Amino acid sequence: MELCIALDLPSAEENLALAESLKNYNVWMKVGFRAYIRDGKPFIEALKAINPDFKIFLDLKLYDIPNTMADAAEEIAKLGVDMFNIHASAGAVAMKTVMDRLSTYENRPLVLAVTALTSFDEENFQAIYEKSIDEKAEQFAKMSYENGLDGVVCSSFESRAIKNATAETFLTLCPGIRPFGEDAGDQQRVATLEVAAKEGVDYPVIGRPIYKDADPQSKVAEILKVMATL
Ligand code: C5P
């Protein structure tokens, strides 16, 4: 497992101060819509300047026509980030077009697909996709695997079934982790680090339990220590 920290603080200054306090750890940093729309490419560069070994996950969830997605994927590859994601519901042609376009990049970023957004309940999910969340997440994962993506964003509780339906090496990145059973906040179902490890999660994504802690640096140290034993 490799720890991925969500940089969800309200300003670039606060996110960079958090990154600065964690500069001795080789962890993943998740940059989402808010930070990227506001702070853009200079923010990515500032993170790399703090620690060139930070891995960057650009969480922009691309969803458009295949050619437009491939154009965007290429721009993302040029940014030098290490991972980004698309929506699986953009479909097989979009997935294949994106992966074909990135194939000329020697160190292309990893590409993950979002299966089901965890904010959906069954009723609202079925109103759009006409299948249960579990069923559709597995179908989207298979489609992603068959079209050459590296993995999916899913719940920890779907990770094992997705790996069984695809391959053990097919990556799962999972939000909704509360390392030691901390407050769930708005997350519906949360997993501890132990559960995540048991379910085969490759990248646990953790935000609030780290950045809301009085001492994020010690918290990360504690998380990494436990992860090393799992
Ligand atoms: O603070 P917390 O640990 O709940 O943060 C989880 C991060 O993962 C947030 O950046 C949130 O937007 C993101 N995320 C999520 N559920 C998804 C996709 C992304 O919680 N399905």
mmCIF file of C-alpha atoms and ligand atoms in Angstrom:
data_model
loop_
_atom_site.group_PDB
_atom_site.id
_atom_site.type_symbol
_atom_site.label_atom_id
_atom_site.label_comp_id
_atom_site.label_asym_id
_atom_site.label_seq_id
_atom_site.Cartn_x
_atom_site.Cartn_y
_atom_site.Cartn_z
ATOM 1 C CA MET A 1 0.000 0.000 0.000
ATOM 2 C CA GLU A 2 1.126 3.538 -0.748
ATOM 3 C CA LEU A 3 -0.402 6.419 1.168
ATOM 4 C CA CYS A 4 -2.176 9.125 -0.852
ATOM 5 C CA ILE A 5 -2.920 12.384 0.976
ATOM 6 C CA ALA A 6 -5.829 14.557 -0.199
ATOM 7 C CA LEU A 7 -4.772 18.224 -0.380
ATOM 8 C CA ASP A 8 -8.239 19.608 0.308
ATOM 9 C CA LEU A 9 -7.363 22.696 2.358
ATOM 10 C CA PRO A 10 -8.964 26.011 1.287
ATOM 11 C CA SER A 11 -5.878 27.765 -0.081
ATOM 12 C CA ALA A 12 -2.638 26.998 -1.920
ATOM 13 C CA GLU A 13 -0.684 28.398 1.036
ATOM 14 C CA GLU A 14 -2.301 25.968 3.482
ATOM 15 C CA ASN A 15 -1.883 22.984 1.124
ATOM 16 C CA LEU A 16 1.770 23.846 0.519
ATOM 17 C CA ALA A 17 2.406 24.314 4.258
ATOM 18 C CA LEU A 18 0.946 20.844 4.827
ATOM 19 C CA ALA A 19 3.147 19.414 2.047
ATOM 20 C CA GLU A 20 6.174 21.212 3.514
ATOM 21 C CA SER A 21 5.536 19.602 6.913
ATOM 22 C CA LEU A 22 5.452 16.194 5.180
ATOM 23 C CA LYS A 23 8.437 16.679 2.914
ATOM 24 C CA ASN A 24 10.443 13.863 4.496
ATOM 25 C CA TYR A 25 7.884 11.283 3.435
ATOM 26 C CA ASN A 26 7.646 9.830 -0.037
ATOM 27 C CA VAL A 27 3.882 9.844 -0.287
ATOM 28 C CA TRP A 28 1.282 10.544 -2.970
ATOM 29 C CA MET A 29 -0.390 13.946 -3.011
ATOM 30 C CA LYS A 30 -3.914 14.148 -4.417
ATOM 31 C CA VAL A 31 -4.675 17.422 -6.195
ATOM 32 C CA GLY A 32 -8.386 17.810 -6.897
ATOM 33 C CA PHE A 33 -10.682 20.136 -8.873
ATOM 34 C CA ARG A 34 -10.615 22.927 -6.355
ATOM 35 C CA ALA A 35 -6.857 23.194 -5.992
ATOM 36 C CA TYR A 36 -6.109 22.635 -9.667
ATOM 37 C CA ILE A 37 -8.724 25.076 -10.982
ATOM 38 C CA ARG A 38 -7.517 27.739 -8.585
ATOM 39 C CA ASP A 39 -3.785 27.112 -8.459
ATOM 40 C CA GLY A 40 -3.018 25.240 -11.699
ATOM 41 C CA LYS A 41 0.329 24.116 -12.994
ATOM 42 C CA PRO A 42 2.405 26.355 -10.652
ATOM 43 C CA PHE A 43 0.898 24.449 -7.729
ATOM 44 C CA ILE A 44 2.096 21.114 -9.151
ATOM 45 C CA GLU A 45 5.536 22.648 -9.652
ATOM 46 C CA ALA A 46 5.553 24.010 -6.101
ATOM 47 C CA LEU A 47 4.771 20.544 -4.722
ATOM 48 C CA LYS A 48 7.584 18.974 -6.750
ATOM 49 C CA ALA A 49 9.927 21.732 -5.540
ATOM 50 C CA ILE A 50 9.156 20.821 -1.922
ATOM 51 C CA ASN A 51 10.013 17.166 -2.568
ATOM 52 C CA PRO A 52 10.771 15.951 -6.108
ATOM 53 C CA ASP A 53 9.864 12.437 -4.953
ATOM 54 C CA PHE A 54 6.311 13.359 -4.026
ATOM 55 C CA LYS A 55 4.048 11.472 -6.426
ATOM 56 C CA ILE A 56 1.177 13.555 -7.758
ATOM 57 C CA PHE A 57 -2.324 12.230 -8.436
ATOM 58 C CA LEU A 58 -4.367 14.731 -10.452
ATOM 59 C CA ASP A 59 -7.983 13.948 -9.553
ATOM 60 C CA LEU A 60 -9.854 15.696 -12.388
ATOM 61 C CA LYS A 61 -12.183 12.810 -13.402
ATOM 62 C CA LEU A 62 -12.220 13.478 -17.147
ATOM 63 C CA TYR A 63 -15.507 12.836 -18.963
ATOM 64 C CA ASP A 64 -15.984 14.015 -22.554
ATOM 65 C CA ILE A 65 -15.854 12.701 -26.125
ATOM 66 C CA PRO A 66 -12.884 10.371 -26.725
ATOM 67 C CA ASN A 67 -10.728 12.787 -28.743
ATOM 68 C CA THR A 68 -11.188 15.632 -26.253
ATOM 69 C CA MET A 69 -10.309 13.290 -23.387
ATOM 70 C CA ALA A 70 -7.181 12.084 -25.197
ATOM 71 C CA ASP A 71 -6.131 15.715 -25.850
ATOM 72 C CA ALA A 72 -6.563 16.479 -22.150
ATOM 73 C CA ALA A 73 -4.732 13.273 -21.140
ATOM 74 C CA GLU A 74 -1.779 14.337 -23.251
ATOM 75 C CA GLU A 75 -1.666 17.764 -21.579
ATOM 76 C CA ILE A 76 -1.779 16.016 -18.198
ATOM 77 C CA ALA A 77 1.116 13.757 -19.208
ATOM 78 C CA LYS A 78 3.107 16.871 -20.168
ATOM 79 C CA LEU A 79 2.525 18.293 -16.670
ATOM 80 C CA GLY A 80 4.657 15.459 -15.312
ATOM 81 C CA VAL A 81 2.071 14.145 -12.860
ATOM 82 C CA ASP A 82 2.205 10.467 -11.902
ATOM 83 C CA MET A 83 -1.469 9.504 -11.996
ATOM 84 C CA PHE A 84 -4.826 10.909 -13.166
ATOM 85 C CA ASN A 85 -8.346 9.617 -13.605
ATOM 86 C CA ILE A 86 -11.286 9.510 -15.983
ATOM 87 C CA HIS A 87 -14.917 8.483 -15.548
ATOM 88 C CA ALA A 88 -15.499 4.867 -16.566
ATOM 89 C CA SER A 89 -18.922 5.859 -17.896
ATOM 90 C CA ALA A 90 -17.154 7.762 -20.702
ATOM 91 C CA GLY A 91 -16.928 4.233 -22.176
ATOM 92 C CA ALA A 92 -14.594 1.760 -23.841
ATOM 93 C CA VAL A 93 -13.773 3.911 -26.896
ATOM 94 C CA ALA A 94 -12.745 6.848 -24.700
ATOM 95 C CA MET A 95 -10.579 4.546 -22.564
ATOM 96 C CA LYS A 96 -8.859 3.042 -25.563
ATOM 97 C CA THR A 97 -8.343 6.427 -27.250
ATOM 98 C CA VAL A 98 -6.770 7.853 -24.078
ATOM 99 C CA MET A 99 -4.457 4.865 -23.606
ATOM 100 C CA ASP A 100 -3.445 4.798 -27.294
ATOM 101 C CA ARG A 101 -2.577 8.483 -27.171
ATOM 102 C CA LEU A 102 -0.478 8.058 -24.019
ATOM 103 C CA SER A 103 1.389 5.056 -25.402
ATOM 104 C CA THR A 104 4.023 7.292 -27.010
ATOM 105 C CA TYR A 105 4.971 8.753 -23.609
ATOM 106 C CA GLU A 106 7.879 6.916 -22.063
ATOM 107 C CA ASN A 107 6.910 7.679 -18.469
ATOM 108 C CA ARG A 108 3.197 8.018 -18.902
ATOM 109 C CA PRO A 109 1.087 8.674 -15.816
ATOM 110 C CA LEU A 110 -0.992 5.820 -14.393
ATOM 111 C CA VAL A 111 -4.620 6.080 -15.528
ATOM 112 C CA LEU A 112 -7.474 5.081 -13.234
ATOM 113 C CA ALA A 113 -11.221 5.053 -13.873
ATOM 114 C CA VAL A 114 -13.853 6.222 -11.414
ATOM 115 C CA THR A 115 -16.427 3.421 -11.104
ATOM 116 C CA ALA A 116 -19.296 4.683 -8.911
ATOM 117 C CA LEU A 117 -19.090 7.976 -7.060
ATOM 118 C CA THR A 118 -19.415 7.138 -3.378
ATOM 119 C CA SER A 119 -21.899 9.978 -2.888
ATOM 120 C CA PHE A 120 -24.581 7.947 -4.709
ATOM 121 C CA ASP A 121 -27.115 5.914 -2.777
ATOM 122 C CA GLU A 122 -28.557 2.832 -4.544
ATOM 123 C CA GLU A 123 -31.776 4.551 -5.632
ATOM 124 C CA ASN A 124 -30.141 7.557 -7.285
ATOM 125 C CA PHE A 125 -27.421 5.381 -8.791
ATOM 126 C CA GLN A 126 -29.946 2.989 -10.340
ATOM 127 C CA ALA A 127 -31.958 5.910 -11.732
ATOM 128 C CA ILE A 128 -28.973 6.619 -13.989
ATOM 129 C CA TYR A 129 -27.181 3.289 -14.493
ATOM 130 C CA GLU A 130 -30.080 0.794 -14.049
ATOM 131 C CA LYS A 131 -27.879 -1.594 -12.087
ATOM 132 C CA SER A 132 -26.777 -1.934 -8.462
ATOM 133 C CA ILE A 133 -23.609 -0.065 -7.443
ATOM 134 C CA ASP A 134 -21.671 -3.322 -6.842
ATOM 135 C CA GLU A 135 -22.681 -4.827 -10.158
ATOM 136 C CA LYS A 136 -21.902 -1.703 -12.154
ATOM 137 C CA ALA A 137 -18.602 -1.026 -10.348
ATOM 138 C CA GLU A 138 -17.431 -4.535 -11.274
ATOM 139 C CA GLN A 139 -18.579 -4.122 -14.890
ATOM 140 C CA PHE A 140 -16.806 -0.733 -15.160
ATOM 141 C CA ALA A 141 -13.665 -2.247 -13.634
ATOM 142 C CA LYS A 142 -13.634 -5.081 -16.187
ATOM 143 C CA MET A 143 -14.107 -2.591 -19.022
ATOM 144 C CA SER A 144 -11.229 -0.476 -17.676
ATOM 145 C CA TYR A 145 -8.981 -3.505 -17.368
ATOM 146 C CA GLU A 146 -9.805 -4.752 -20.873
ATOM 147 C CA ASN A 147 -9.040 -1.356 -22.365
ATOM 148 C CA GLY A 148 -5.611 -1.064 -20.788
ATOM 149 C CA LEU A 149 -6.206 1.226 -17.814
ATOM 150 C CA ASP A 150 -4.056 0.695 -14.740
ATOM 151 C CA GLY A 151 -6.802 0.562 -12.142
ATOM 152 C CA VAL A 152 -9.926 2.087 -10.650
ATOM 153 C CA VAL A 153 -11.115 4.424 -7.932
ATOM 154 C CA CYS A 154 -13.544 2.465 -5.781
ATOM 155 C CA SER A 155 -14.640 1.829 -2.219
ATOM 156 C CA SER A 156 -12.361 -0.374 -0.084
ATOM 157 C CA PHE A 157 -15.286 -2.757 0.183
ATOM 158 C CA GLU A 158 -15.303 -3.297 -3.606
ATOM 159 C CA SER A 159 -11.535 -3.677 -3.971
ATOM 160 C CA ARG A 160 -11.343 -7.444 -3.474
ATOM 161 C CA ALA A 161 -14.218 -8.275 -5.853
ATOM 162 C CA ILE A 162 -12.715 -5.973 -8.489
ATOM 163 C CA LYS A 163 -9.325 -7.646 -8.248
ATOM 164 C CA ASN A 164 -10.980 -11.068 -8.449
ATOM 165 C CA ALA A 165 -12.847 -9.971 -11.588
ATOM 166 C CA THR A 166 -9.747 -8.441 -13.227
ATOM 167 C CA ALA A 167 -6.218 -9.107 -11.917
ATOM 168 C CA GLU A 168 -4.428 -8.847 -8.590
ATOM 169 C CA THR A 169 -2.134 -6.247 -10.208
ATOM 170 C CA PHE A 170 -5.074 -4.064 -11.315
ATOM 171 C CA LEU A 171 -4.767 -1.073 -8.992
ATOM 172 C CA THR A 172 -7.419 0.094 -6.542
ATOM 173 C CA LEU A 173 -7.353 3.595 -5.086
ATOM 174 C CA CYS A 174 -9.825 4.003 -2.266
ATOM 175 C CA PRO A 175 -11.097 7.080 -0.409
ATOM 176 C CA GLY A 176 -13.167 6.735 2.747
ATOM 177 C CA ILE A 177 -10.278 5.523 4.898
ATOM 178 C CA ARG A 178 -10.237 6.295 8.591
ATOM 179 C CA PRO A 179 -6.852 4.866 9.597
ATOM 180 C CA PHE A 180 -7.674 4.287 13.231
ATOM 181 C CA GLY A 181 -11.475 4.593 13.148
ATOM 182 C CA GLU A 182 -11.589 8.420 13.269
ATOM 183 C CA ASP A 183 -14.751 10.468 12.624
ATOM 184 C CA ALA A 184 -16.287 9.467 9.267
ATOM 185 C CA GLY A 185 -17.460 13.014 8.399
ATOM 186 C CA ASP A 186 -19.638 12.789 5.257
ATOM 187 C CA GLN A 187 -18.256 9.405 4.133
ATOM 188 C CA GLN A 188 -20.942 6.697 4.096
ATOM 189 C CA ARG A 189 -18.784 3.613 4.622
ATOM 190 C CA VAL A 190 -15.291 3.891 6.026
ATOM 191 C CA ALA A 191 -12.486 1.352 6.332
ATOM 192 C CA THR A 192 -9.534 1.249 8.711
ATOM 193 C CA LEU A 193 -6.011 0.620 7.381
ATOM 194 C CA GLU A 194 -6.271 -3.001 8.468
ATOM 195 C CA VAL A 195 -9.470 -3.530 6.505
ATOM 196 C CA ALA A 196 -7.997 -1.722 3.478
ATOM 197 C CA ALA A 197 -4.953 -3.999 3.561
ATOM 198 C CA LYS A 198 -7.136 -7.070 3.855
ATOM 199 C CA GLU A 199 -9.195 -5.960 0.862
ATOM 200 C CA GLY A 200 -6.048 -5.501 -1.257
ATOM 201 C CA VAL A 201 -6.281 -1.683 -1.529
ATOM 202 C CA ASP A 202 -3.189 -0.303 -3.302
ATOM 203 C CA TYR A 203 -3.658 3.396 -2.514
ATOM 204 C CA PRO A 204 -5.632 4.428 0.577
ATOM 205 C CA VAL A 205 -6.644 8.100 0.132
ATOM 206 C CA ILE A 206 -6.742 10.030 3.395
ATOM 207 C CA GLY A 207 -7.681 13.677 3.808
ATOM 208 C CA ARG A 208 -9.310 15.004 6.959
ATOM 209 C CA PRO A 209 -7.823 12.493 9.435
ATOM 210 C CA ILE A 210 -4.436 13.950 8.447
ATOM 211 C CA TYR A 211 -4.962 17.652 7.716
ATOM 212 C CA LYS A 212 -7.415 18.195 10.575
ATOM 213 C CA ASP A 213 -5.074 16.543 13.067
ATOM 214 C CA ALA A 214 -3.223 18.921 15.423
ATOM 215 C CA ASP A 215 0.037 17.318 14.288
ATOM 216 C CA PRO A 216 -0.268 16.022 10.684
ATOM 217 C CA GLN A 217 3.384 15.091 10.543
ATOM 218 C CA SER A 218 3.154 12.684 13.504
ATOM 219 C CA LYS A 219 -0.121 11.356 12.159
ATOM 220 C CA VAL A 220 1.474 10.477 8.816
ATOM 221 C CA ALA A 221 4.439 8.899 10.604
ATOM 222 C CA GLU A 222 2.019 6.784 12.649
ATOM 223 C CA ILE A 223 0.042 5.763 9.526
ATOM 224 C CA LEU A 224 3.194 4.788 7.619
ATOM 225 C CA LYS A 225 4.433 2.794 10.602
ATOM 226 C CA VAL A 226 1.221 0.779 10.748
ATOM 227 C CA MET A 227 1.142 0.350 6.950
ATOM 228 C CA ALA A 228 4.624 -1.153 7.053
ATOM 229 C CA THR A 229 3.324 -3.919 9.337
ATOM 230 C CA LEU A 230 0.295 -4.814 7.202
HETATM 231 O O1 C5P B 1 -11.202 13.787 4.034
HETATM 232 P P1 C5P B 1 -11.371 12.439 3.433
HETATM 233 O O2 C5P B 1 -10.341 11.437 3.926
HETATM 234 O O3 C5P B 1 -12.782 11.921 3.518
HETATM 235 O O4 C5P B 1 -11.031 12.698 1.883
HETATM 236 C C1 C5P B 1 -11.246 11.781 0.868
HETATM 237 C C2 C5P B 1 -10.848 12.411 -0.436
HETATM 238 O O5 C5P B 1 -11.237 11.521 -1.479
HETATM 239 C C3 C5P B 1 -11.526 13.733 -0.768
HETATM 240 O O6 C5P B 1 -10.599 14.497 -1.562
HETATM 241 C C4 C5P B 1 -12.722 13.341 -1.598
HETATM 242 O O7 C5P B 1 -13.125 14.346 -2.499
HETATM 243 C C5 C5P B 1 -12.145 12.159 -2.377
HETATM 244 N N1 C5P B 1 -13.116 11.222 -2.920
HETATM 245 C C6 C5P B 1 -14.053 10.565 -2.153
HETATM 246 N N2 C5P B 1 -14.920 9.674 -2.742
HETATM 247 C C7 C5P B 1 -14.854 9.443 -4.063
HETATM 248 C C8 C5P B 1 -13.902 10.099 -4.846
HETATM 249 C C9 C5P B 1 -13.037 10.995 -4.237
HETATM 250 O O8 C5P B 1 -14.095 10.751 -0.951
HETATM 251 N N3 C5P B 1 -15.649 8.570 -4.616
#
